[in-house]
Short mmCIF file of C-alpha atoms and ligand atoms in Angstrom, two decimals:
data_model
loop_
_atom_site.label_atom_id
_atom_site.label_comp_id
_atom_site.label_asym_id
_atom_site.label_seq_id
_atom_site.Cartn_x
_atom_site.Cartn_y
_atom_site.Cartn_z
CA MET A 617 106.71 115.08 128.75
CA LYS A 618 107.24 112.84 131.75
CA LYS A 619 106.15 109.22 131.65
CA ARG A 620 103.09 108.24 133.65
CA VAL A 621 103.26 106.01 136.73
CA PHE A 622 100.12 104.38 138.12
CA SER A 623 99.93 102.08 141.14
CA GLY A 624 97.64 101.22 144.01
CA ILE A 625 97.06 99.27 147.20
CA LYS A 626 93.87 97.65 148.54
CA PRO A 627 92.52 99.15 151.79
CA SER A 628 91.95 95.71 153.26
CA GLY A 629 94.31 95.56 156.23
CA ASN A 630 97.42 96.93 157.89
CA LEU A 631 100.17 98.03 155.56
CA HIS A 632 103.41 96.23 156.36
CA ILE A 633 107.06 96.52 155.45
CA GLY A 634 106.44 94.36 152.33
CA HIS A 635 104.20 97.12 150.94
CA TYR A 636 106.79 99.71 151.79
CA LEU A 637 109.85 97.89 150.42
CA GLY A 638 108.07 96.24 147.46
CA ALA A 639 105.96 99.18 146.30
CA ILE A 640 105.74 102.53 148.11
CA LYS A 641 109.49 103.11 148.42
CA GLN A 642 109.82 102.84 144.62
CA TRP A 643 106.93 105.25 144.12
CA VAL A 644 108.65 107.83 146.30
CA GLN A 645 112.01 107.34 144.56
CA MET A 646 110.42 107.68 141.11
CA GLN A 647 108.14 110.57 142.04
CA ASP A 648 110.23 113.47 140.69
CA ASN A 649 110.96 111.88 137.33
CA TYR A 650 107.42 110.77 136.48
CA ASP A 651 103.89 112.02 136.34
CA ASN A 652 102.28 109.97 139.10
CA ILE A 653 98.88 108.64 140.07
CA PHE A 654 98.50 106.61 143.26
CA CYS A 655 95.20 105.00 144.00
CA ILE A 656 93.55 103.40 147.02
CA VAL A 657 91.74 100.55 145.31
CA ASP A 658 88.64 100.03 147.44
CA LEU A 659 86.69 98.29 144.66
CA HIS A 660 89.40 95.64 144.70
CA ALA A 661 89.16 95.39 148.50
CA ILE A 662 85.49 94.29 148.33
CA THR A 663 86.37 91.19 146.29
CA VAL A 664 86.53 89.61 149.77
CA PRO A 665 84.11 90.51 152.62
CA GLN A 666 84.75 93.88 154.31
CA ASP A 667 83.09 95.70 157.19
CA PRO A 668 81.84 99.05 155.75
CA LYS A 669 83.13 101.24 158.58
CA VAL A 670 86.46 99.48 158.70
CA LEU A 671 86.87 99.74 154.93
CA LYS A 672 86.43 103.51 155.08
CA ALA A 673 88.89 103.75 157.97
CA TRP A 674 91.52 101.69 156.09
CA THR A 675 91.07 103.92 153.04
CA ARG A 676 91.98 107.01 155.11
CA GLU A 677 94.78 105.22 156.93
CA ILE A 678 96.41 104.08 153.71
CA THR A 679 96.15 107.57 152.25
CA GLY A 680 97.88 108.89 155.37
CA LEU A 681 100.61 106.29 154.97
CA TYR A 682 101.20 107.15 151.30
CA LEU A 683 101.73 110.76 152.32
CA ALA A 684 103.79 109.91 155.41
CA ALA A 685 106.07 107.75 153.27
CA GLY A 686 106.81 110.74 151.04
CA ILE A 687 104.13 110.93 148.36
CA ASP A 688 103.50 114.63 147.78
CA PRO A 689 99.82 115.20 146.94
CA LYS A 690 100.61 118.43 145.09
CA GLN A 691 102.98 116.69 142.77
CA SER A 692 101.24 113.30 142.55
CA ILE A 693 97.53 112.53 142.27
CA VAL A 694 96.22 110.48 145.20
CA PHE A 695 92.62 109.29 144.95
CA VAL A 696 90.12 106.55 145.83
CA GLN A 697 89.13 104.17 143.02
CA SER A 698 85.39 104.15 143.82
CA HIS A 699 85.28 107.97 143.52
CA ILE A 700 85.67 107.64 139.76
CA CYS A 701 82.94 105.58 138.06
CA ALA A 702 84.99 105.10 134.90
CA HIS A 703 87.03 102.35 136.60
CA ALA A 704 84.08 100.00 137.04
CA GLU A 705 82.68 100.91 133.63
CA LEU A 706 85.89 100.28 131.71
CA ALA A 707 86.41 97.05 133.68
CA TRP A 708 83.10 95.78 132.28
CA ILE A 709 84.05 96.63 128.74
CA LEU A 710 87.51 95.05 129.07
CA ASN A 711 85.86 91.92 130.47
CA CYS A 712 84.36 91.39 127.08
CA PHE A 713 87.83 91.31 125.51
CA ILE A 714 89.55 89.04 128.01
CA PRO A 715 89.35 85.34 127.17
CA MET A 716 88.43 83.12 130.14
CA GLY A 717 91.65 81.18 129.56
CA TRP A 718 93.78 84.25 130.37
CA MET A 719 91.95 84.78 133.64
CA GLN A 720 92.16 81.11 134.55
CA ARG A 721 95.94 81.30 134.36
CA MET A 722 96.22 83.97 137.09
CA THR A 723 98.19 82.39 139.94
CA GLN A 724 96.92 84.81 142.59
CA PHE A 725 93.32 83.75 141.96
CA LYS A 726 94.28 80.09 142.04
CA GLU A 727 96.00 80.52 145.42
CA LYS A 728 93.27 82.66 146.97
CA SER A 729 90.40 80.57 145.69
CA GLN A 730 91.95 77.45 147.16
CA LYS A 731 91.76 79.08 150.58
CA LEU A 732 88.26 80.54 150.17
CA LYS A 733 86.74 77.51 148.35
CA GLU A 734 83.06 78.01 147.35
CA GLN A 735 82.93 81.37 149.16
CA VAL A 736 85.16 82.89 146.50
CA SER A 737 83.43 85.80 144.70
CA THR A 738 83.12 86.36 140.97
CA GLY A 739 84.77 89.73 141.67
CA LEU A 740 87.91 88.01 142.89
CA PHE A 741 88.11 86.05 139.66
CA ASP A 742 87.54 89.21 137.66
CA TYR A 743 89.98 91.30 139.72
CA PRO A 744 92.59 91.60 136.89
CA ALA A 745 90.02 93.22 134.54
CA LEU A 746 89.42 96.00 137.07
CA MET A 747 93.16 96.37 137.60
CA ALA A 748 93.64 96.61 133.81
CA ALA A 749 90.99 99.36 133.73
CA ASP A 750 92.81 101.28 136.51
CA ILE A 751 96.03 101.19 134.55
CA LEU A 752 94.68 101.79 131.03
CA LEU A 753 92.40 104.72 131.91
CA TYR A 754 95.41 106.96 132.52
CA ASP A 755 97.72 106.19 129.57
CA THR A 756 100.07 104.58 132.05
CA ASP A 757 103.65 103.80 131.00
CA VAL A 758 104.94 102.09 134.12
CA VAL A 759 103.37 100.24 137.02
CA PRO A 760 105.69 99.83 140.05
CA VAL A 761 104.49 96.81 142.04
CA GLY A 762 105.77 93.81 144.01
CA GLU A 763 106.47 90.52 142.29
CA ASP A 764 102.99 89.08 142.93
CA GLN A 765 101.34 91.71 140.70
CA LYS A 766 103.54 91.26 137.63
CA GLN A 767 101.19 88.76 136.01
CA HIS A 768 98.23 91.13 136.43
CA VAL A 769 100.10 94.01 134.79
CA GLU A 770 101.01 91.70 131.92
CA LEU A 771 97.35 90.84 131.48
CA ALA A 772 96.55 94.57 131.33
CA ARG A 773 99.13 94.89 128.59
CA ASP A 774 97.73 91.89 126.71
CA VAL A 775 94.15 93.18 126.77
CA ALA A 776 95.33 96.63 125.67
CA GLN A 777 97.13 95.05 122.74
CA ARG A 778 94.11 92.95 121.82
CA PHE A 779 91.77 95.95 121.97
CA ASN A 780 94.17 98.06 119.89
CA SER A 781 94.45 95.35 117.27
CA ILE A 782 90.66 95.24 116.88
CA TYR A 783 89.81 98.97 117.10
CA GLY A 784 93.06 100.74 116.30
CA GLU A 785 95.48 102.51 118.65
CA THR A 786 93.51 103.30 121.82
CA PHE A 787 95.52 102.24 124.87
CA LYS A 788 99.14 102.77 125.78
CA LEU A 789 100.91 99.52 126.64
CA PRO A 790 102.01 99.52 130.30
CA GLU A 791 105.15 97.89 131.73
CA PRO A 792 105.51 96.45 135.23
CA VAL A 793 108.46 97.73 137.29
CA ILE A 794 109.56 95.27 139.96
CA PRO A 795 112.32 96.17 142.46
CA LYS A 796 115.50 94.08 142.16
CA VAL A 797 115.56 93.46 145.90
CA GLY A 798 112.48 93.48 148.14
CA ALA A 799 109.89 92.51 145.53
CA ARG A 800 108.76 89.66 147.75
CA ILE A 801 109.23 90.12 151.48
CA MET A 802 108.35 86.90 153.25
CA GLY A 803 106.34 86.24 156.44
CA LEU A 804 108.41 86.35 159.64
CA ASP A 805 106.62 83.31 161.05
CA ASP A 806 106.85 81.35 157.79
CA PRO A 807 109.52 82.58 155.37
CA THR A 808 108.25 80.31 152.61
CA ARG A 809 105.11 82.46 152.30
CA LYS A 810 104.77 86.07 151.18
CA MET A 811 104.19 88.64 153.92
CA ASP A 812 100.48 89.25 153.41
CA LYS A 813 98.07 91.65 155.08
CA SER A 814 95.30 89.07 155.09
CA GLU A 815 97.37 86.82 157.40
CA THR A 816 96.28 87.25 161.00
CA ALA A 817 99.02 85.40 162.94
CA PRO A 818 100.52 88.01 165.31
CA GLY A 819 104.15 87.30 164.41
CA HIS A 820 103.61 87.29 160.63
CA ALA A 821 104.20 90.88 159.52
CA ILE A 822 105.78 94.12 160.70
CA ASN A 823 103.14 96.74 160.17
CA LEU A 824 104.18 100.26 159.29
CA LEU A 825 102.47 101.67 162.37
CA ASP A 826 103.69 99.03 164.85
CA PRO A 827 105.27 100.58 167.96
CA PRO A 828 109.04 99.96 168.47
CA ASP A 829 108.64 97.27 171.16
CA VAL A 830 106.20 95.31 168.96
CA ILE A 831 108.59 95.51 165.99
CA ARG A 832 111.47 94.26 168.13
CA SER A 833 109.55 91.39 169.68
CA LYS A 834 108.19 90.23 166.30
CA LEU A 835 111.72 90.18 164.90
CA MET A 836 113.13 88.33 167.91
CA ARG A 837 110.54 85.58 167.32
CA ALA A 838 111.12 85.36 163.56
CA THR A 839 111.65 81.85 162.19
CA THR A 840 115.27 81.13 161.15
CA ASP A 841 117.08 77.78 160.95
CA SER A 842 119.43 75.64 162.98
CA LEU A 843 122.59 76.76 161.18
CA LYS A 844 124.83 79.52 162.46
CA GLU A 845 126.43 81.52 159.70
CA ILE A 846 124.82 84.81 158.71
CA ARG A 847 124.94 84.87 154.90
CA PHE A 848 122.71 85.89 152.00
CA ASP A 849 121.75 82.37 150.97
CA GLY A 850 118.42 81.94 149.16
CA ASN A 851 118.27 78.34 150.32
CA ARG A 852 117.89 79.53 153.92
CA PRO A 853 114.70 81.57 153.53
CA GLY A 854 114.31 82.78 157.14
CA VAL A 855 117.77 84.31 157.51
CA TYR A 856 117.77 85.49 153.89
CA ASN A 857 114.51 87.38 154.43
CA LEU A 858 115.84 89.07 157.59
CA LEU A 859 119.04 90.04 155.78
CA VAL A 860 117.12 91.50 152.82
CA ILE A 861 115.07 93.61 155.23
CA TYR A 862 118.31 94.70 156.92
CA GLU A 863 119.88 95.51 153.56
CA LEU A 864 116.97 97.66 152.45
CA PHE A 865 116.56 99.57 155.69
CA SER A 866 120.29 100.07 156.34
CA GLY A 867 121.32 100.86 152.76
CA LYS A 868 124.50 98.79 153.29
CA SER A 869 125.92 96.38 150.73
CA ARG A 870 125.62 92.60 151.14
CA GLN A 871 129.39 92.33 151.58
CA GLU A 872 129.42 94.90 154.35
CA ILE A 873 126.52 93.21 156.08
CA GLU A 874 128.07 89.74 155.94
CA ALA A 875 131.38 91.14 157.23
CA HIS A 876 129.58 92.99 160.02
CA PHE A 877 127.78 89.87 161.24
CA ASP A 878 130.75 87.54 160.80
CA GLY A 879 131.04 85.42 163.94
CA LYS A 880 127.83 86.84 165.45
CA GLY A 881 124.67 84.85 166.14
CA TYR A 882 121.02 85.17 165.08
CA ALA A 883 120.11 86.98 168.30
CA ALA A 884 122.54 89.78 167.38
CA LEU A 885 121.16 89.95 163.85
CA LYS A 886 117.59 90.18 165.11
CA LYS A 887 118.46 92.82 167.68
CA GLU A 888 120.31 95.04 165.20
CA LEU A 889 117.59 94.50 162.64
CA GLY A 890 115.10 95.73 165.24
CA ASP A 891 117.16 98.92 165.59
CA VAL A 892 117.34 99.66 161.84
CA VAL A 893 113.66 98.92 161.24
CA VAL A 894 112.52 101.00 164.23
CA GLU A 895 114.75 103.91 163.14
CA GLY A 896 113.74 103.47 159.49
CA LEU A 897 110.04 103.69 160.30
CA ARG A 898 110.28 106.42 162.93
CA PRO A 899 110.09 109.44 160.57
CA LEU A 900 107.18 107.84 158.66
CA GLN A 901 105.29 107.18 161.90
CA GLU A 902 105.87 110.72 163.15
CA ARG A 903 104.69 112.24 159.87
CA TYR A 904 101.67 109.95 159.90
CA ARG A 905 100.60 111.19 163.33
CA LYS A 906 100.89 114.84 162.26
CA LEU A 907 99.12 114.32 158.94
CA THR A 908 96.17 112.52 160.45
CA ALA A 909 95.67 114.81 163.45
CA ASP A 910 93.03 116.60 161.36
CA PRO A 911 90.92 113.93 159.54
CA SER A 912 89.43 116.49 157.13
CA HIS A 913 92.93 117.06 155.71
CA ILE A 914 93.02 113.54 154.23
CA ASP A 915 89.49 113.86 152.84
CA SER A 916 90.30 117.12 151.10
CA ILE A 917 93.39 115.58 149.49
CA LEU A 918 91.29 112.67 148.23
CA ALA A 919 88.60 114.98 146.85
CA ASP A 920 91.22 117.06 145.06
CA GLY A 921 92.89 113.90 143.69
CA ALA A 922 89.62 112.58 142.27
CA ASP A 923 88.90 115.97 140.67
CA ARG A 924 92.25 115.89 138.91
CA ALA A 925 92.06 112.23 137.82
CA ARG A 926 88.41 112.17 136.70
CA PRO A 927 88.74 114.19 133.47
CA MET A 928 91.59 111.94 132.29
CA ALA A 929 89.62 108.78 133.05
CA GLU A 930 86.48 110.11 131.40
CA LYS A 931 88.37 111.07 128.27
CA THR A 932 89.74 107.54 127.84
CA LEU A 933 86.38 105.95 128.59
CA ALA A 934 84.62 108.19 126.03
CA LEU A 935 87.14 107.18 123.38
CA VAL A 936 86.71 103.48 124.20
CA LYS A 937 82.91 103.73 124.04
CA GLU A 938 83.14 105.52 120.73
CA ARG A 939 85.45 102.84 119.32
CA VAL A 940 83.23 99.99 120.50
CA GLY A 941 80.05 101.69 119.25
CA LEU A 942 78.39 102.23 122.62
CA GLY A 943 75.85 105.03 123.05
P1 AMP F 1312 98.17 94.44 148.23
O1 AMP F 1312 98.31 94.19 149.69
O2 AMP F 1312 97.95 93.15 147.50
O3 AMP F 1312 97.16 95.49 147.89
O4 AMP F 1312 99.60 94.96 147.72
C1 AMP F 1312 99.90 96.26 147.30
C2 AMP F 1312 101.29 96.38 146.71
O5 AMP F 1312 102.29 95.95 147.64
C3 AMP F 1312 101.51 95.53 145.45
O6 AMP F 1312 102.36 96.23 144.57
C4 AMP F 1312 102.18 94.30 145.97
O7 AMP F 1312 102.95 93.65 145.00
C5 AMP F 1312 103.06 94.90 147.08
N1 AMP F 1312 103.30 93.88 148.12
C6 AMP F 1312 102.37 93.31 148.93
N2 AMP F 1312 102.94 92.41 149.75
C7 AMP F 1312 104.27 92.40 149.46
C8 AMP F 1312 105.40 91.67 149.97
N3 AMP F 1312 105.26 90.77 150.92
N4 AMP F 1312 106.61 91.93 149.42
C9 AMP F 1312 106.76 92.85 148.44
N5 AMP F 1312 105.74 93.56 147.92
C10 AMP F 1312 104.51 93.35 148.41
N1 LIG F 1313 96.04 94.35 142.60
C1 LIG F 1313 96.99 95.18 143.27
C2 LIG F 1313 97.44 94.48 144.55
O1 LIG F 1313 96.74 93.75 145.17
C3 LIG F 1313 96.43 96.54 143.60
C4 LIG F 1313 96.06 97.27 142.35
C5 LIG F 1313 94.81 97.48 141.87
C6 LIG F 1313 96.97 97.88 141.46
N2 LIG F 1313 94.87 98.21 140.73
C7 LIG F 1313 96.17 98.46 140.44
C8 LIG F 1313 98.35 97.98 141.41
C9 LIG F 1313 96.75 99.13 139.36
C10 LIG F 1313 98.93 98.66 140.32
C11 LIG F 1313 98.12 99.23 139.31
O2 LIG F 1313 98.52 94.69 144.96
#
């Protein structure tokens, strides 16, 4: 029996290289050794305002990108969260077992609510309960995510443990899997902040579908520092971030990279980085164009994915309802 992987991304904007290096690349690498479920979490996307047509378009685009990056829909289940009612229903039940204090400690909510002030929705506060439902419905063992999601996966584990201690063994306890390098790719314009799809500044992120000239010009404008040496030094966040991206796309070791750029300047680093990123994304972009040439192809994959995931989700939900005494 293979272990189960579950992960997901919100269809709320362009996917960028942070999503690829922090999450999707791991999913593809793990695919053969696990039993996988990859979700497009549209119920999470509506925790902040979304245009209905755009939301649907992002959902299809992200599905196309999962597949283009190497997720095989025959081997792995790919589906849309809102297609399976059990997610919202289990989220409600779990809500009743999550102390307010746990939710109030979530750093992502604290950061996002500072920006949104009074406009912040109750759904955004409650976001981790829905994420816990996603994970726990499928007896998930491991959840490969970027660094920012670790705390949410830990909350899922905590609520599973709490529920099990009250009602007896019901949920499997999930573990987060965070990549050693690339778990937090930073913004090109401001390397002290995470690369984030809700940021709109044009030089902030390299999107997976950016054309080569756009990728190159964004990298040439990336914020660095006034020093010269090209070294992996965490105290110099701009250059460090560019080097990490180089490392992950080139597959070279840090030693090799530092030796290669010895005596060269930032302009050379940025130019060569442009080459490796453009070449690294080229096959994904080509596959994306082929896969999405027929829009009904994506929809049929999503319908098939939901049909395969639904019975598993319903089974867990029925057990939970039975345990709690619902119905
Ligand atoms: P989201 O955009 O919040 O739906 O992110 C989806 C997945 O991508 C999660 O596993 C995140 O942790 C990961 N992710 C998002 N942004 C980054 C980033 N800048 N660096 C690394 N991983 C990221
Ligand atoms: N909250 C995650 C993010 O923003 C997306 C997500 C929702 C997720 N449900 C999940 C990730 C379940 C892993 C497992 O990145």
